[in-house]
C-alpha cells in the first residue's frame, strides 16, 4: 500500500533539489523514480522527477509525469511552467505559450514563466505580447524576492508557508503594500475577513491607486455584507470592466436596489454578443449574467421575466445546475418532460462538475415530485443531499456545545442582574426559528403593516457573535457565550447602537419598525436581549416532519449546512427545541411563538397576536399580505405572493416510506414540539 504524500521526509526533497541544482539529473531522476514507487502521488516529488527528465532530454517521459501530476493538482502553477519548458525544449511554441499562460494565470508571480513567454513570443514575431511579458518580469524584479516567493506559494495553495514568510518580512521591513495585500488574500482564504478588511484598508492608505487591491477590498466588504462601505470603496473604479460592473450589481442587490441591479445586468448583456457560438468562456459568462438577472427579477416578483432569464441560462449551458435549480426553486414552475430528460443526461454525464451535479439532483427531485413520482424524486433529493453533505464541514456538536453553554450562562438571574442594559430603541422585530418553518410568511404579513419595513436575512447579529468568539476559536471550549458575562452596560449599549446604525442602510422606507428575518438568530436570543432589550422576538415553528422534510429538499445558496442529512436536520431540530425551552424559562414572555399550522388554519387570529406582540394596531393589509409587492429574497418568495394555501402542509406524507430514519432521529420531538 502506498504511503500518504505527507509521510515523505522533507529532507529528501531538500536533498534532491540540491542535487538538481548541481546538475546531477541522472542521479535525481533515478532516486526520484525509486521514491515514487512508495510515494507515487507526492506533488513535489513528481515535479522534481519531471524536471530532471527534461534536463536529460527525455521529454515524453517528463510530460507523462506532468500529466500524472495534473490529475490531482490541476491548478499547480509550477506543473504548468514545467510543461511549458518541456514544449520549449521540443520547439513547440504554441503548446509552450498555452502552458506558460496557464501557469501565470494561476500564479502571476512566476518570473521564469514570464521570461520564457517573452522569448517564445519574440521567436514567433509577436512583439506586442513579448513586451507585455517583459513588463511583468520588470514588475516582479521591483518586488522584494521574499514577497514574490510567498506569492508563488500562496498561488499553489501553500498558505501556511506563504503566511509565515510574509509575516516575517513585514516584521523586519515594516509596511509594504504588496506584502500586506498578500497577507489580506491569505486572510480571505482562511475566512478571517475582518483581518483581511483591515489589511486592505492599510494597503489603500499607502497606495490609493492600487486597482487590484481596491477590487479585492470591495469583494471582502461584500463578503462581510458591508454594502454601503463596499459602494464607497468601489466608487473610484466605477465605469470600468465587467468585473467591476458585476461588483456594482452585487452591491445594488445587497442594498435592496434590485431595479438598479437589473439595469446593470441588462447593460452588461447588451455589450456582449448574444450568440456565443463555440466560445465556451463567453457562453459561461452569458449564462452567469442571465442567472443573476433572473435572481433580481424573481426578488421583485417579475416571475415570467425571471423564468425567461433562467431558461436562457440553461439553454446556454445545459449542465448549468444552478439555472435548473433556480427554476425549481420558484416552487410554482413546472418542468416539461424534455427538460427533465435534459437534466437527467447532464446529471449522468461524467464531465459534469460536482456543484452542477448537486444542483441538478435537487432540481430533478422537485421536477419529479411535481410529476407525482415520489420514489424517483426521493432518489435525487437523497443523492443531492449526500453530495452536498460530503463537501460540508458541518459538525453538529458545535451547536450542541453552544446550547449547553447558553443554558449555563444565560440564566434568569443573569438577565435580572442586567435589566435595562443595551440600546433602548424598539425598532427591530426579530423573526427566527428553523428555515422552512414559515418565517417568510410571517415576515410578509408583518411587512404589509404600514409601520413595519421588511428587509432581508441580516448578518449583523452573526457578526457581533464572531467578535465575541474572538480570533482563536476553540470549538470544544468557545469564548462565546461565556464572553457575554464580561460585557459592561456601556458595551451592551454600544453593540445595540451599532446594530441599529449598521442596519440603517436596509431601511429605505423610513418606517418606525423593521424586520430582521435571520432564522439562526434563535441561538443568540440572550445576546439580542442584552443589547436590544425592547426589540420584539418571534419564533416561527412548524411540525417537525413537515419542517425537516422541507429542509431536506431545499438547496440553500449558502449556510444551513445542517439540512443535508436526515440525522443532522433531526439533531438540529431537537437542539432548537431544547434551546427555545430554555429561553422561555430564562426570559418568560419575551418570545412570541407562532405555529405555522395555526397561521394556515386561522390567519386573522394569528395576525392579531403578532401585531399585539409588536404593540401595533390591527391593519387589514396584513391579511392581504399576498398583494404586497415588496422584494423577497428567500425560497418562499413566490409562495408568499399567493393567498394562504394548504397544499404544502403535508407534502412529506407522499415520501413517508423513505422517512423512517427521520422519525427515529426526531424521537420525542415528533409529539413534544409545540
XYZ file of C-alpha atoms in Angstrom:
674
model
C 0.000 0.000 0.000
C 1.275 3.498 -0.867
C 2.142 5.835 1.954
C 0.314 9.131 2.159
C 2.157 12.019 0.461
C 2.782 13.718 3.798
C 4.964 10.845 5.034
C 7.793 11.618 2.583
C 10.537 13.280 4.690
C 11.108 16.929 3.769
C 14.844 16.264 3.964
C 14.561 14.009 0.908
C 13.044 16.825 -1.153
C 15.731 19.276 0.009
C 18.489 16.798 -0.906
C 17.032 16.114 -4.356
C 16.600 19.818 -5.119
C 20.207 20.486 -4.085
C 21.437 17.698 -6.345
C 19.316 19.093 -9.161
C 20.916 22.491 -8.647
C 24.323 20.855 -9.077
C 23.235 19.280 -12.359
C 23.072 15.691 -11.078
C 19.986 14.932 -13.139
C 20.726 11.264 -13.847
C 21.028 10.600 -10.123
C 17.968 12.688 -9.250
C 15.829 11.005 -11.915
C 16.819 7.542 -10.699
C 16.335 8.284 -6.984
C 13.070 10.182 -7.550
C 11.738 7.193 -9.514
C 12.626 4.891 -6.593
C 10.861 7.175 -4.130
C 7.798 7.440 -6.385
C 7.406 3.673 -6.088
C 6.490 4.357 -2.446
C 5.090 7.899 -2.598
C 3.550 7.895 -6.050
C 1.128 10.788 -5.543
C 3.514 13.270 -3.963
C 3.179 16.594 -5.770
C 6.696 17.976 -5.311
C 8.407 14.641 -5.914
C 6.613 14.240 -9.238
C 7.682 17.741 -10.254
C 11.317 17.080 -9.304
C 11.297 13.871 -11.331
C 9.767 15.552 -14.390
C 12.266 18.419 -14.220
C 15.306 16.112 -14.215
C 13.807 14.057 -17.051
C 13.537 17.285 -19.073
C 17.177 18.147 -18.444
C 18.099 14.648 -19.609
C 16.190 15.217 -22.866
C 13.541 12.592 -22.010
C 10.695 14.955 -22.855
C 7.923 12.421 -23.456
C 8.596 10.792 -20.072
C 8.687 14.207 -18.400
C 5.347 15.198 -19.933
C 3.853 11.861 -18.900
C 4.845 12.544 -15.294
C 3.346 16.026 -15.524
C 0.096 14.536 -16.846
C 0.130 12.220 -13.840
C 0.708 15.218 -11.561
C -2.143 17.157 -13.186
C -4.718 14.518 -12.192
C -4.603 15.502 -8.506
C -3.133 19.009 -8.848
C -4.608 20.615 -11.982
C -4.031 24.148 -10.634
C -0.383 23.699 -9.624
C 1.324 26.580 -11.413
C 4.834 25.073 -11.356
C 3.491 21.971 -13.098
C 2.197 24.139 -15.961
C 5.502 26.068 -16.038
C 7.469 22.827 -16.297
C 5.145 21.639 -19.069
C 5.846 24.897 -20.924
C 9.606 24.383 -20.538
C 9.273 20.866 -21.973
C 7.441 22.234 -25.005
C 10.108 24.926 -25.460
C 12.759 22.194 -25.465
C 10.695 20.347 -28.092
C 10.418 23.560 -30.158
C 6.599 23.530 -29.895
C 5.875 27.253 -29.493
C 2.016 27.138 -29.454
C 1.966 24.420 -26.768
C 4.640 26.265 -24.777
C 2.686 29.531 -24.865
C -0.528 27.789 -23.810
C 1.152 26.060 -20.853
C 3.055 29.144 -19.680
C -0.033 31.359 -19.932
C -1.893 28.822 -17.805
C 0.944 28.954 -15.266
C 0.947 32.751 -14.939
C -2.848 32.811 -14.992
C -2.792 30.715 -11.817
C 0.264 32.402 -10.347
C 1.323 35.804 -11.753
C 4.448 35.721 -9.535
C 6.439 33.378 -11.805
C 9.271 35.465 -13.287
C 10.736 32.474 -15.133
C 7.430 31.810 -16.916
C 7.115 35.454 -17.944
C 10.722 35.482 -19.166
C 10.192 32.315 -21.206
C 6.952 33.720 -22.620
C 8.772 36.844 -23.736
C 11.362 34.741 -25.553
C 8.818 32.487 -27.269
C 6.703 35.464 -28.335
C 9.808 37.085 -29.874
C 10.595 33.889 -31.777
C 7.056 33.820 -33.189
C 7.189 37.520 -34.111
C 4.548 38.625 -31.571
C 6.420 41.665 -30.246
C 3.410 43.217 -28.516
C 2.898 40.138 -26.332
C 6.656 39.870 -25.757
C 6.786 43.409 -24.404
C 3.818 42.746 -22.107
C 5.550 39.656 -20.729
C 8.759 41.626 -20.187
C 6.786 44.270 -18.291
C 5.670 41.555 -15.873
C 9.298 40.477 -15.444
C 10.292 44.052 -14.540
C 7.346 44.375 -12.132
C 8.390 41.226 -10.288
C 12.029 42.335 -10.193
C 10.892 45.511 -8.422
C 9.319 43.479 -5.626
C 11.263 42.012 -2.709
C 12.176 38.404 -3.582
C 10.560 37.152 -0.381
C 7.212 38.661 -1.414
C 7.487 37.076 -4.863
C 8.287 33.699 -3.279
C 5.412 33.983 -0.807
C 3.006 34.997 -3.585
C 4.014 31.926 -5.574
C 3.479 29.698 -2.536
C 0.043 31.234 -1.959
C -0.987 30.694 -5.577
C -0.094 27.000 -5.309
C -2.048 26.523 -2.090
C 0.859 26.531 0.381
C -0.876 29.036 2.637
C 0.993 28.325 5.875
C 4.430 28.805 4.313
C 3.262 31.902 2.435
C 1.845 33.437 5.612
C 4.974 32.698 7.658
C 7.250 34.275 5.016
C 5.034 37.338 4.651
C 4.681 37.963 8.375
C 8.456 37.685 8.874
C 9.030 40.122 6.039
C 6.574 42.682 7.450
C 8.054 42.395 10.935
C 11.520 43.068 9.512
C 10.739 45.673 6.855
C 7.584 47.394 8.095
C 4.516 48.171 5.997
C 4.766 47.135 2.354
C 1.659 47.329 0.115
C 2.181 44.066 -1.780
C 3.123 42.100 1.338
C 0.095 43.478 3.186
C -2.109 42.679 0.198
C -0.811 39.114 0.126
C -1.483 38.720 3.858
C -5.019 40.025 3.255
C -5.540 37.440 0.490
C -4.348 34.727 2.860
C -6.852 36.042 5.418
C -9.651 35.748 2.848
C -8.544 32.188 2.033
C -8.747 31.364 5.755
C -12.119 33.177 6.028
C -10.657 35.670 8.520
C -12.406 38.510 6.744
C -12.129 41.134 9.477
C -8.324 40.909 9.391
C -8.371 41.000 5.596
C -10.550 44.124 5.628
C -8.125 45.960 7.928
C -5.130 44.922 5.820
C -6.718 46.025 2.538
C -7.644 49.363 4.092
C -3.988 49.726 5.097
C -2.817 48.919 1.563
C -5.083 51.591 0.102
C -3.838 54.136 2.652
C -0.304 53.504 1.363
C -1.305 53.111 -2.296
C -4.740 54.650 -3.002
C -4.456 53.912 -6.744
C -3.742 50.196 -6.325
C -6.534 48.935 -8.564
C -6.255 45.204 -7.802
C -6.131 45.785 -4.038
C -9.156 48.065 -4.206
C -11.174 45.485 -6.122
C -10.203 42.767 -3.622
C -11.111 45.135 -0.767
C -14.562 45.645 -2.279
C -15.008 41.878 -2.641
C -14.085 41.432 1.032
C -16.583 44.082 2.135
C -19.280 42.363 0.078
C -18.420 39.036 1.704
C -18.940 40.765 5.068
C -22.277 42.173 3.856
C -20.948 45.701 4.338
C -22.622 47.030 1.220
C -22.563 50.808 1.910
C -18.817 50.621 2.613
C -18.318 48.468 -0.485
C -20.095 51.010 -2.672
C -17.952 53.818 -1.283
C -14.754 51.810 -1.837
C -15.784 50.906 -5.395
C -16.583 54.498 -6.409
C -13.050 55.353 -7.692
C -13.196 52.326 -10.029
C -16.703 52.774 -11.454
C -17.198 52.643 -15.199
C -14.519 50.011 -15.592
C -14.509 46.440 -16.822
C -17.188 43.803 -16.436
C -15.786 42.520 -13.127
C -16.326 45.952 -11.605
C -19.826 46.231 -13.063
C -20.611 42.805 -11.617
C -19.462 44.023 -8.199
C -21.599 47.141 -8.603
C -24.641 44.986 -9.346
C -23.902 42.698 -6.379
C -23.739 45.733 -4.098
C -27.023 47.030 -5.508
C -28.668 43.684 -4.701
C -27.190 43.755 -1.202
C -28.604 47.231 -0.642
C -32.010 46.126 -1.897
C -31.716 48.260 -5.063
C -32.910 45.483 -7.354
C -34.100 47.693 -10.215
C -30.627 49.199 -10.369
C -29.087 45.716 -10.431
C -31.424 44.640 -13.243
C -30.392 47.673 -15.291
C -26.704 46.849 -14.733
C -27.181 43.215 -15.811
C -29.051 44.310 -18.939
C -26.263 46.767 -19.747
C -23.619 44.061 -19.377
C -25.592 41.697 -21.600
C -26.046 44.404 -24.220
C -22.275 44.760 -24.550
C -21.740 41.054 -25.231
C -22.557 39.036 -28.366
C -25.967 37.409 -27.989
C -24.785 34.270 -29.816
C -21.556 32.888 -28.310
C -21.099 30.141 -30.894
C -18.388 27.704 -29.794
C -16.784 30.191 -27.395
C -17.113 28.248 -24.123
C -15.880 31.094 -21.929
C -18.353 33.574 -23.445
C -21.153 31.021 -23.169
C -20.438 30.637 -19.444
C -20.223 34.395 -18.975
C -23.604 34.935 -20.615
C -25.171 32.098 -18.616
C -23.972 33.641 -15.338
C -25.361 37.054 -16.253
C -28.765 35.617 -17.173
C -28.789 33.673 -13.887
C -28.049 36.791 -11.805
C -30.609 38.756 -13.776
C -33.161 36.038 -13.039
C -32.431 36.244 -9.308
C -33.035 40.006 -9.249
C -36.254 39.684 -11.275
C -37.521 36.896 -9.028
C -36.888 39.015 -5.934
C -39.177 41.715 -7.335
C -41.881 39.186 -8.253
C -41.331 39.560 -12.004
C -41.660 35.813 -12.421
C -42.235 35.441 -16.207
C -39.109 37.522 -16.865
C -37.171 35.531 -14.265
C -38.233 32.259 -15.909
C -37.083 33.584 -19.291
C -33.688 34.543 -17.826
C -33.183 31.203 -16.071
C -34.297 29.284 -19.170
C -31.851 31.264 -21.308
C -29.041 30.451 -18.859
C -29.887 26.732 -19.024
C -30.025 26.833 -22.826
C -26.551 28.369 -22.934
C -25.174 25.704 -20.591
C -27.410 22.606 -20.427
C -25.356 21.259 -17.487
C -25.731 24.551 -15.555
C -27.294 23.127 -12.417
C -27.851 26.492 -10.755
C -30.083 27.637 -13.625
C -32.216 24.491 -13.444
C -32.419 24.662 -9.652
C -33.387 28.347 -9.826
C -36.382 27.358 -11.958
C -37.289 24.603 -9.484
C -36.761 26.967 -6.551
C -39.526 29.218 -7.817
C -41.746 26.463 -6.334
C -44.512 27.319 -8.817
C -42.642 26.380 -12.018
C -43.349 23.038 -13.716
C -40.782 21.302 -15.942
C -41.589 19.708 -19.274
C -40.627 16.041 -19.855
C -38.000 17.301 -22.321
C -36.427 19.498 -19.655
C -36.364 16.592 -17.191
C -34.585 14.439 -19.766
C -32.021 17.193 -20.419
C -31.339 17.425 -16.686
C -31.017 13.636 -16.379
C -28.424 13.486 -19.155
C -26.464 16.381 -17.661
C -26.526 14.818 -14.181
C -25.267 11.480 -15.538
C -22.572 12.981 -17.781
C -19.044 12.181 -16.485
C -17.818 15.712 -17.191
C -20.438 17.485 -15.050
C -18.700 19.209 -12.150
C -19.705 18.490 -8.549
C -21.603 21.712 -7.822
C -23.665 21.392 -11.019
C -24.420 17.769 -10.138
C -25.735 18.827 -6.710
C -28.000 21.494 -8.220
C -29.241 19.125 -10.914
C -30.215 16.487 -8.359
C -32.252 18.938 -6.309
C -33.912 20.282 -9.469
C -34.732 16.753 -10.613
C -36.107 15.969 -7.171
C -38.519 18.910 -7.416
C -39.488 18.147 -11.039
C -40.253 14.507 -10.274
C -42.080 15.390 -7.051
C -44.358 17.684 -9.053
C -44.875 14.829 -11.541
C -46.043 12.555 -8.709
C -43.074 10.170 -8.868
C -42.108 10.161 -5.182
C -39.637 7.273 -5.411
C -37.586 8.825 -8.235
C -37.891 12.235 -6.625
C -36.535 10.964 -3.309
C -33.653 9.229 -5.120
C -32.484 12.595 -6.442
C -33.130 14.518 -3.228
C -31.144 11.897 -1.307
C -28.319 11.947 -3.867
C -28.156 15.740 -3.875
C -28.068 15.818 -0.073
C -25.360 13.161 0.080
C -23.155 15.045 -2.378
C -23.637 18.335 -0.549
C -23.031 16.766 2.878
C -19.848 15.125 1.595
C -18.459 18.545 0.702
C -19.549 20.102 4.012
C -17.517 20.705 7.163
C -20.640 20.813 9.348
C -20.276 19.468 12.896
C -23.498 19.165 14.928
C -21.530 19.187 18.191
C -20.766 22.897 17.733
C -24.402 23.928 18.081
C -24.969 21.432 20.866
C -22.000 22.836 22.795
C -23.319 26.359 22.233
C -26.744 25.301 23.521
C -25.254 23.769 26.662
C -23.227 26.917 27.360
C -26.148 29.258 26.623
C -28.149 27.411 29.272
C -25.287 27.711 31.749
C -24.564 31.413 31.156
C -27.896 32.987 30.210
C -29.965 32.231 33.295
C -32.892 34.162 34.688
C -30.610 35.568 37.407
C -28.090 36.641 34.745
C -30.705 38.733 32.943
C -32.219 40.121 36.145
C -28.785 41.480 37.115
C -28.534 43.224 33.731
C -32.037 44.598 33.447
C -32.199 47.837 31.477
C -28.884 47.361 29.699
C -28.489 47.881 25.948
C -29.907 50.357 23.440
C -33.500 51.314 24.265
C -34.800 51.645 20.674
C -37.735 49.290 19.943
C -37.197 49.310 16.151
C -36.119 45.710 15.389
C -38.511 42.778 15.071
C -36.562 39.530 15.016
C -38.270 36.645 13.188
C -36.352 33.455 13.852
C -36.608 29.676 14.093
C -35.687 26.993 11.585
C -35.511 27.560 7.825
C -38.671 26.441 6.002
C -40.757 26.974 9.156
C -42.991 29.706 7.734
C -40.794 32.652 8.706
C -41.033 34.287 5.263
C -44.824 34.218 5.525
C -44.671 35.900 8.941
C -42.247 38.474 7.561
C -44.538 39.185 4.607
C -47.571 39.582 6.900
C -45.748 41.996 9.191
C -44.119 43.915 6.324
C -47.610 44.606 4.952
C -48.289 46.792 8.006
C -47.722 50.496 7.249
C -45.411 50.899 10.260
C -43.137 47.901 9.596
C -40.473 47.542 6.923
C -39.296 44.167 5.653
C -35.599 43.887 4.893
C -33.861 40.517 4.443
C -31.855 37.969 6.413
C -29.439 40.363 8.070
C -25.970 39.136 9.146
C -25.360 41.785 11.814
C -26.052 39.669 14.908
C -23.832 36.936 13.481
C -21.008 39.469 13.024
C -21.257 40.530 16.661
C -21.175 36.872 17.723
C -17.987 36.309 15.724
C -16.350 39.231 17.512
C -17.416 37.914 20.911
C -15.980 34.498 19.974
C -12.567 36.027 19.338
C -9.938 35.123 16.762
C -8.754 31.880 18.360
C -11.980 29.914 18.213
C -11.868 26.729 20.313
C -14.716 24.520 19.102
C -14.765 22.459 22.280
C -14.479 25.402 24.688
C -15.616 28.537 22.826
C -15.315 32.000 24.357
C -18.903 32.818 23.393
C -21.441 32.803 25.041
C -19.314 32.991 28.194
C -17.967 36.328 26.950
C -21.456 37.810 27.419
C -20.759 37.850 31.161
C -17.772 40.163 30.581
C -19.771 42.846 28.775
C -20.327 46.106 30.632
C -23.525 48.191 30.450
C -21.681 50.647 28.193
C -20.540 47.875 25.839
C -24.032 46.374 25.599
C -25.475 49.761 24.710
C -22.708 50.364 22.162
C -23.357 46.995 20.497
C -27.088 47.721 20.297
C -26.478 51.161 18.823
C -24.011 49.704 16.351
C -26.571 47.129 15.232
C -29.137 49.895 14.677
C -26.636 52.023 12.771
C -25.373 49.223 10.543
C -28.871 48.028 9.625
C -29.977 51.548 8.731
C -28.877 51.043 5.117
C -31.600 48.400 4.754
C -34.364 50.773 5.892
C -35.248 52.724 2.766
C -38.927 53.366 3.603
C -38.354 55.249 6.845
C -40.878 53.208 8.844
C -40.505 53.097 12.642
C -40.041 49.294 12.800
C -38.111 46.823 10.662
C -37.779 43.040 10.440
C -34.566 41.046 10.790
C -35.501 37.591 9.499
C -32.367 35.555 10.147
C -33.619 32.108 11.256
C -30.420 31.107 13.034
C -30.681 34.034 15.449
C -32.629 31.736 17.786
C -29.182 30.689 19.023
C -28.476 34.247 20.151
C -31.646 35.444 21.862
C -29.617 36.100 25.019
C -27.317 38.472 23.148
C -30.273 40.150 21.414
C -31.991 40.728 24.765
C -28.818 42.198 26.294
C -28.122 44.715 23.546
C -31.689 45.418 22.336
C -33.987 44.839 25.330
C -37.023 46.410 23.635
C -36.763 44.557 20.337
C -39.574 42.144 19.556
C -38.750 38.443 19.042
C -40.990 35.999 17.164
C -40.300 32.272 16.967
C -41.874 30.635 13.906
C -42.371 26.923 14.375
C -43.614 24.095 12.176
C -44.464 20.409 12.641
C -41.115 18.559 12.740
C -41.825 16.141 9.875
C -43.039 18.934 7.586
C -40.213 21.252 8.578
C -37.390 18.720 8.353
C -38.621 17.232 5.081
C -38.939 20.699 3.575
C -35.318 21.384 4.551
C -34.120 18.088 3.115
C -35.448 19.019 -0.324
C -34.103 22.579 -0.222
C -30.685 23.530 -1.568
C -29.653 26.772 0.121
C -27.491 29.389 -1.556
C -25.153 29.363 1.440
C -25.037 28.197 5.030
C -27.668 25.949 6.628
C -25.234 23.023 6.379
C -27.306 21.041 8.877
C -30.030 20.433 6.279
C -28.174 17.899 4.109
C -28.688 14.704 6.083
C -31.594 13.168 7.954
C -29.586 12.790 11.158
C -28.224 16.351 11.031
C -31.580 18.054 10.493
C -33.243 15.931 13.198
C -30.482 16.725 15.706
C -30.719 20.406 14.814
C -34.487 20.441 15.299
C -34.190 18.748 18.699
C -31.453 21.158 19.790
C -33.579 24.093 18.627
C -36.466 22.865 20.824
C -34.115 22.463 23.782
C -32.729 25.988 23.451
C -36.118 27.618 22.885
C -37.447 25.946 26.039
C -34.526 27.478 27.887
C -35.327 30.981 26.594
C -38.945 30.503 27.702
C -37.682 29.773 31.223
C -34.927 32.394 31.398
C -36.899 35.152 29.627
C -40.594 34.334 30.195
C -42.901 36.123 27.775
C -40.008 37.608 25.816
C -40.563 35.451 22.706
C -43.865 35.055 20.862
C -44.283 31.557 19.432
C -46.302 31.293 16.217
C -47.106 27.881 14.791
C -47.208 27.705 11.012
C -50.174 25.353 11.153
C -52.154 27.894 13.227
C -51.434 30.641 10.698
C -52.775 28.440 7.913
C -55.909 27.486 9.895
C -56.811 30.894 11.338
C -54.913 33.748 9.737
C -56.718 36.665 11.376
C -56.285 35.389 14.934
C -52.558 34.912 14.405
C -52.168 38.293 12.706
C -53.788 39.958 15.714
C -51.453 38.043 18.058
C -48.446 39.183 16.048
C -49.466 42.825 15.980
C -50.380 42.822 19.674
C -46.922 41.473 20.453
C -45.393 44.276 18.398
C -47.600 46.866 20.113
C -49.248 47.865 16.839
C -52.900 48.296 15.793
C -54.562 45.740 13.548
C -54.403 46.543 9.831
C -56.339 44.733 7.068
C -53.317 44.937 4.807
C -51.694 42.185 6.891
C -54.497 39.792 5.876
C -53.884 40.683 2.232
C -50.121 40.121 2.511
C -50.024 38.456 -0.919
C -50.766 41.825 -2.527
C -47.555 43.301 -1.105
C -45.091 43.654 -3.986
C -42.015 44.142 -1.803
C -38.774 42.382 -2.671
C -38.478 38.891 -1.173
C -35.198 37.019 -1.464
C -35.919 33.696 0.257
C -37.004 30.422 -1.422
C -40.605 31.124 -0.365
C -40.776 34.347 -2.381
C -43.477 33.170 -4.796
C -45.436 31.258 -2.179
C -45.946 34.377 -0.039
C -47.246 36.264 -3.085
C -50.260 33.935 -3.076
C -53.138 33.784 -0.584
C -52.937 31.254 2.251
C -52.986 27.714 0.837
C -52.925 24.273 2.429
C -51.325 22.229 -0.352
C -47.862 22.396 1.202
C -48.936 21.288 4.681
C -48.417 17.519 4.427
C -46.166 17.107 1.401
C -43.929 14.796 3.392
C -46.618 12.118 3.554
C -46.093 11.169 -0.099
C -42.492 10.388 0.917
C -43.317 8.645 4.199
C -41.919 5.252 3.069
C -38.470 6.896 2.857
C -38.610 8.839 6.120
C -38.490 6.153 8.828
C -34.973 7.262 9.797
C -36.180 10.830 10.182
C -38.889 9.712 12.596
C -36.360 7.662 14.549
C -33.873 10.526 14.866
C -36.559 13.049 15.829
C -37.721 10.765 18.631
C -39.831 12.553 21.244
C -39.769 15.756 19.166
C -42.409 14.168 16.931
C -45.043 14.860 19.578
C -43.401 17.284 22.020
C -42.662 20.175 19.663
C -45.285 22.860 20.321
